[in-house]
Amino acid sequence: NAGVTQTPKFQVLKTGQSMTLQCAQDMNHNSMYWYRQDPGMGLRLIYYSASEGTTDKGEVPNGYNVSRLNKREFSLRLESAAPSQTSVYFCASRTGTGREKLFFGSGTQLSVL
Amino acid sequence: SQQGEEDPQALSIQEGENATMNCSYKTSINNLQWYRQNSGRGLVHLILIRSNEREKHSGRLRVTLDTSKKSSSLLITASRAADTASYFCATEPSGSARQLTFGSGTQLTVLP
């Protein structure tokens, strides 16, 4: 059972380039999340999808877009990367039927030069 | 803004000692959760305590919740070198289901 899988694990971009971070879960979870983690800041919520077909902004959505492609997959897109988006990005999921724990992927280390 | 804030930011203890980390938050919550993160890895859930609970145990972990003070503590007893990690509290505010908010974490180092 793979759990939450994120790709790629590492990425280096130049300012202005675009890219999509992929996330897939095989636990039949309804809710999926994208967080970013910066040193000393903890995790901040970028976007989440409470269920297939819905997405909502979190605390820091500017500069990002998301797509809930199906129940399994939730992608995060940077249309025009900026150095301020250098961070570690985590995807997470949970069942969504109540208030329960999150399952995390192993993260994507993104550097924007 | 961060809902939960951990204290201390860093903690260094000897193997066998107990480690206590604290979390304070700002608004009323449905539940509070503790997560662990090993260096370079994703977060792993440790324990969840609901707003109507005051204490919970799981193995060497003991969590308390004081909703009147808006604070929680995580106690790790008889610590081991393998407990070295960052520990985060996460809160789910009342009325905001599906949005867990994380603190900035406590870096625990257990010296062998």
CSV table of C-alpha atoms in Angstrom, one decimal:
chain,number,residue,atom,x,y,z
A,1,ASN,CA,0.0,0.0,0.0
A,2,ALA,CA,1.8,3.1,-1.2
A,3,GLY,CA,-0.3,5.7,0.7
A,4,VAL,CA,0.4,9.2,-0.6
A,5,THR,CA,2.8,9.5,-3.5
A,6,GLN,CA,4.3,12.8,-4.6
A,7,THR,CA,6.4,13.5,-7.7
A,8,PRO,CA,9.0,14.8,-8.3
A,9,LYS,CA,11.0,14.6,-5.1
A,10,PHE,CA,13.3,17.5,-6.1
A,11,GLN,CA,13.0,20.3,-8.6
A,12,VAL,CA,15.0,23.3,-9.6
A,13,LEU,CA,13.3,26.1,-11.6
A,14,LYS,CA,14.3,29.4,-12.9
A,15,THR,CA,12.1,32.5,-12.1
A,16,GLY,CA,9.1,32.6,-14.4
A,17,GLN,CA,9.1,28.9,-15.3
A,18,SER,CA,6.0,26.8,-14.6
A,19,MET,CA,5.6,23.3,-13.3
A,20,THR,CA,3.1,21.0,-11.8
A,21,LEU,CA,3.5,18.9,-8.6
A,22,GLN,CA,1.7,15.6,-8.7
A,23,CYS,CA,0.0,13.9,-5.8
A,24,ALA,CA,-1.9,10.6,-5.7
A,25,GLN,CA,-3.3,8.6,-2.9
A,26,ASP,CA,-4.6,5.0,-2.9
A,27,MET,CA,-6.5,5.0,0.4
A,28,ASN,CA,-9.9,6.0,-1.1
A,29,HIS,CA,-9.7,9.3,0.8
A,30,ASN,CA,-12.2,12.1,0.0
A,31,SER,CA,-10.1,15.1,1.2
A,32,MET,CA,-6.7,16.1,-0.1
A,33,TYR,CA,-4.4,19.0,0.9
A,34,TRP,CA,-1.3,20.9,-0.3
A,35,TYR,CA,1.0,22.4,2.3
A,36,ARG,CA,4.3,24.3,2.1
A,37,GLN,CA,6.9,24.1,4.8
A,38,ASP,CA,9.5,26.9,5.3
A,39,PRO,CA,12.2,26.9,7.9
A,40,GLY,CA,10.8,28.1,11.3
A,41,MET,CA,7.3,28.5,9.9
A,42,GLY,CA,5.8,25.1,10.3
A,43,LEU,CA,3.3,24.0,7.6
A,44,ARG,CA,1.0,26.4,5.9
A,45,LEU,CA,-2.0,25.3,3.9
A,46,ILE,CA,-2.0,26.4,0.2
A,47,TYR,CA,-5.2,24.7,-1.1
A,48,TYR,CA,-7.4,21.8,-0.2
A,49,SER,CA,-10.1,19.7,-1.8
A,50,ALA,CA,-12.8,18.5,0.6
A,51,SER,CA,-14.1,16.0,-2.0
A,52,GLU,CA,-13.8,15.2,-5.6
A,53,GLY,CA,-14.9,18.2,-7.7
A,54,THR,CA,-14.3,20.8,-5.1
A,55,THR,CA,-11.3,23.0,-4.2
A,56,ASP,CA,-10.8,25.8,-1.7
A,57,LYS,CA,-8.1,28.3,-0.8
A,58,GLY,CA,-6.1,27.9,2.3
A,59,GLU,CA,-3.8,30.4,4.1
A,60,VAL,CA,-1.3,31.1,1.3
A,61,PRO,CA,-2.9,30.4,-2.2
A,62,ASN,CA,-1.4,33.3,-4.2
A,63,GLY,CA,0.8,32.1,-7.1
A,64,TYR,CA,-0.7,28.6,-7.1
A,65,ASN,CA,-3.5,26.7,-8.8
A,66,VAL,CA,-4.8,23.2,-8.1
A,67,SER,CA,-6.8,20.6,-9.9
A,68,ARG,CA,-8.6,17.6,-8.3
A,69,LEU,CA,-8.3,15.4,-11.3
A,70,ASN,CA,-10.3,12.5,-9.8
A,71,LYS,CA,-10.7,11.0,-6.3
A,72,ARG,CA,-7.0,9.8,-6.3
A,73,GLU,CA,-5.1,12.7,-7.7
A,74,PHE,CA,-4.6,16.4,-6.6
A,75,SER,CA,-2.1,18.5,-8.5
A,76,LEU,CA,-0.5,21.8,-7.6
A,77,ARG,CA,0.6,24.2,-10.4
A,78,LEU,CA,3.0,27.1,-10.2
A,79,GLU,CA,2.3,29.2,-13.3
A,80,SER,CA,5.2,31.6,-13.0
A,81,ALA,CA,7.6,30.5,-10.3
A,82,ALA,CA,9.2,33.1,-7.9
A,83,PRO,CA,12.1,32.7,-5.5
A,84,SER,CA,9.6,33.2,-2.6
A,85,GLN,CA,8.1,29.8,-3.6
A,86,THR,CA,11.3,28.0,-2.7
A,87,SER,CA,10.0,25.6,-0.1
A,88,VAL,CA,9.2,22.0,0.7
A,89,TYR,CA,5.8,21.0,-0.5
A,90,PHE,CA,3.7,18.3,1.1
A,91,CYS,CA,0.6,16.6,-0.1
A,92,ALA,CA,-1.7,15.0,2.4
A,93,SER,CA,-5.1,13.2,2.5
A,94,ARG,CA,-7.7,11.9,4.9
A,95,THR,CA,-11.0,10.2,4.8
A,96,GLY,CA,-13.0,13.4,5.1
A,97,THR,CA,-15.9,11.7,6.8
A,98,GLY,CA,-15.1,13.4,10.1
A,99,ARG,CA,-12.2,15.2,11.8
A,100,GLU,CA,-9.4,12.7,11.6
A,101,LYS,CA,-5.6,12.4,11.0
A,102,LEU,CA,-3.8,13.4,7.9
A,103,PHE,CA,-1.6,11.0,5.9
A,104,PHE,CA,1.4,12.8,4.3
A,105,GLY,CA,3.5,12.2,1.3
A,106,SER,CA,7.3,12.4,1.5
A,107,GLY,CA,7.5,15.9,0.0
A,108,THR,CA,8.9,17.8,-2.9
A,109,GLN,CA,11.9,20.1,-2.4
A,110,LEU,CA,11.5,23.0,-4.8
A,111,SER,CA,14.2,25.6,-5.4
A,112,VAL,CA,13.4,28.7,-7.6
A,113,LEU,CA,16.5,30.5,-8.7
B,1,SER,CA,-1.2,33.0,10.7
B,2,GLN,CA,-0.2,30.1,12.8
B,3,GLN,CA,-3.0,28.8,15.0
B,4,GLY,CA,-0.7,26.7,17.2
B,5,GLU,CA,2.6,27.6,18.6
B,6,GLU,CA,5.0,25.0,20.2
B,7,ASP,CA,7.3,25.7,23.0
B,8,PRO,CA,10.2,25.2,23.3
B,9,GLN,CA,11.5,25.6,19.7
B,10,ALA,CA,14.3,23.2,20.5
B,11,LEU,CA,14.9,20.7,23.2
B,12,SER,CA,18.0,18.5,23.9
B,13,ILE,CA,17.9,15.7,26.5
B,14,GLN,CA,19.7,12.5,27.4
B,15,GLU,CA,18.4,9.1,26.4
B,16,GLY,CA,16.1,7.8,29.1
B,17,GLU,CA,14.8,11.2,30.2
B,18,ASN,CA,11.3,12.5,29.6
B,19,ALA,CA,10.6,15.1,27.0
B,20,THR,CA,7.8,17.6,27.3
B,21,MET,CA,6.6,19.9,24.5
B,22,ASN,CA,3.8,22.5,24.8
B,23,CYS,CA,1.4,23.9,22.3
B,24,SER,CA,-0.8,27.0,22.6
B,25,TYR,CA,-3.5,28.0,20.2
B,26,LYS,CA,-5.9,30.9,19.7
B,27,THR,CA,-9.4,29.8,18.9
B,28,SER,CA,-11.8,27.1,20.0
B,29,ILE,CA,-11.1,23.7,18.5
B,30,ASN,CA,-12.7,20.4,17.6
B,31,ASN,CA,-9.5,18.5,18.2
B,32,LEU,CA,-5.8,18.8,18.5
B,33,GLN,CA,-3.3,16.4,16.9
B,34,TRP,CA,0.4,15.8,17.3
B,35,TYR,CA,2.7,14.8,14.4
B,36,ARG,CA,6.3,13.8,14.2
B,37,GLN,CA,8.7,14.6,11.3
B,38,ASN,CA,12.0,12.9,10.8
B,39,SER,CA,14.6,14.9,8.9
B,40,GLY,CA,13.8,15.0,5.2
B,41,ARG,CA,10.6,13.1,5.6
B,42,GLY,CA,6.8,13.7,5.6
B,43,LEU,CA,4.9,14.1,8.8
B,44,VAL,CA,3.5,11.1,10.7
B,45,HIS,CA,0.5,11.3,12.9
B,46,LEU,CA,1.1,10.4,16.6
B,47,ILE,CA,-2.1,11.1,18.5
B,48,LEU,CA,-5.4,13.0,18.4
B,49,ILE,CA,-7.2,14.4,21.4
B,50,ARG,CA,-10.8,15.8,21.1
B,51,SER,CA,-12.0,19.0,22.7
B,52,ASN,CA,-14.0,17.0,25.3
B,53,GLU,CA,-11.0,14.9,26.4
B,54,ARG,CA,-8.4,16.0,28.9
B,55,GLU,CA,-5.8,13.3,28.6
B,56,LYS,CA,-4.8,10.6,26.3
B,57,HIS,CA,-2.1,7.9,26.2
B,58,SER,CA,-0.5,5.9,23.4
B,59,GLY,CA,2.5,3.8,24.3
B,60,ARG,CA,5.2,6.2,25.7
B,61,LEU,CA,3.2,9.2,24.6
B,62,ARG,CA,0.9,11.2,26.9
B,63,VAL,CA,-1.1,14.2,25.7
B,64,THR,CA,-3.1,16.6,27.8
B,65,LEU,CA,-5.5,19.3,26.6
B,66,ASP,CA,-6.7,22.3,28.6
B,67,THR,CA,-9.3,24.1,26.6
B,68,SER,CA,-9.7,26.8,29.2
B,69,LYS,CA,-6.0,27.8,28.7
B,70,LYS,CA,-6.0,26.8,25.0
B,71,SER,CA,-3.0,24.7,25.5
B,72,SER,CA,-1.8,21.1,25.1
B,73,SER,CA,1.3,19.2,26.1
B,74,LEU,CA,3.0,16.2,24.7
B,75,LEU,CA,5.1,14.0,27.0
B,76,ILE,CA,7.4,11.4,25.7
B,77,THR,CA,8.6,9.1,28.5
B,78,ALA,CA,11.9,7.2,28.6
B,79,SER,CA,13.1,8.8,25.4
B,80,ARG,CA,15.3,7.1,22.9
B,81,ALA,CA,17.8,8.3,20.3
B,82,ALA,CA,15.2,7.3,17.7
B,83,ASP,CA,12.8,9.8,19.1
B,84,THR,CA,15.0,12.6,17.6
B,85,ALA,CA,12.7,14.5,15.3
B,86,SER,CA,10.5,17.6,15.0
B,87,TYR,CA,7.2,17.5,16.7
B,88,PHE,CA,4.2,19.6,15.5
B,89,CYS,CA,0.8,20.3,17.0
B,90,ALA,CA,-2.1,20.8,14.6
B,91,THR,CA,-5.5,22.2,15.5
B,92,GLU,CA,-8.8,21.9,13.8
B,93,PRO,CA,-10.8,25.0,14.6
B,94,SER,CA,-14.5,24.7,15.5
B,95,GLY,CA,-16.6,25.3,12.4
B,96,SER,CA,-13.6,24.9,10.1
B,97,ALA,CA,-13.7,21.2,9.4
B,98,ARG,CA,-11.1,20.0,6.9
B,99,GLN,CA,-8.6,22.7,7.7
B,100,LEU,CA,-5.8,21.6,10.1
B,101,THR,CA,-3.5,24.4,11.1
B,102,PHE,CA,0.1,23.5,12.2
B,103,GLY,CA,2.4,25.2,14.6
B,104,SER,CA,6.1,25.8,13.9
B,105,GLY,CA,7.3,22.7,15.7
B,106,THR,CA,9.7,21.6,18.5
B,107,GLN,CA,13.0,20.1,17.4
B,108,LEU,CA,13.8,17.3,19.9
B,109,THR,CA,17.3,15.9,20.1
B,110,VAL,CA,17.8,12.8,22.2
B,111,LEU,CA,21.5,12.2,23.0
B,112,PRO,CA,22.7,8.6,23.4
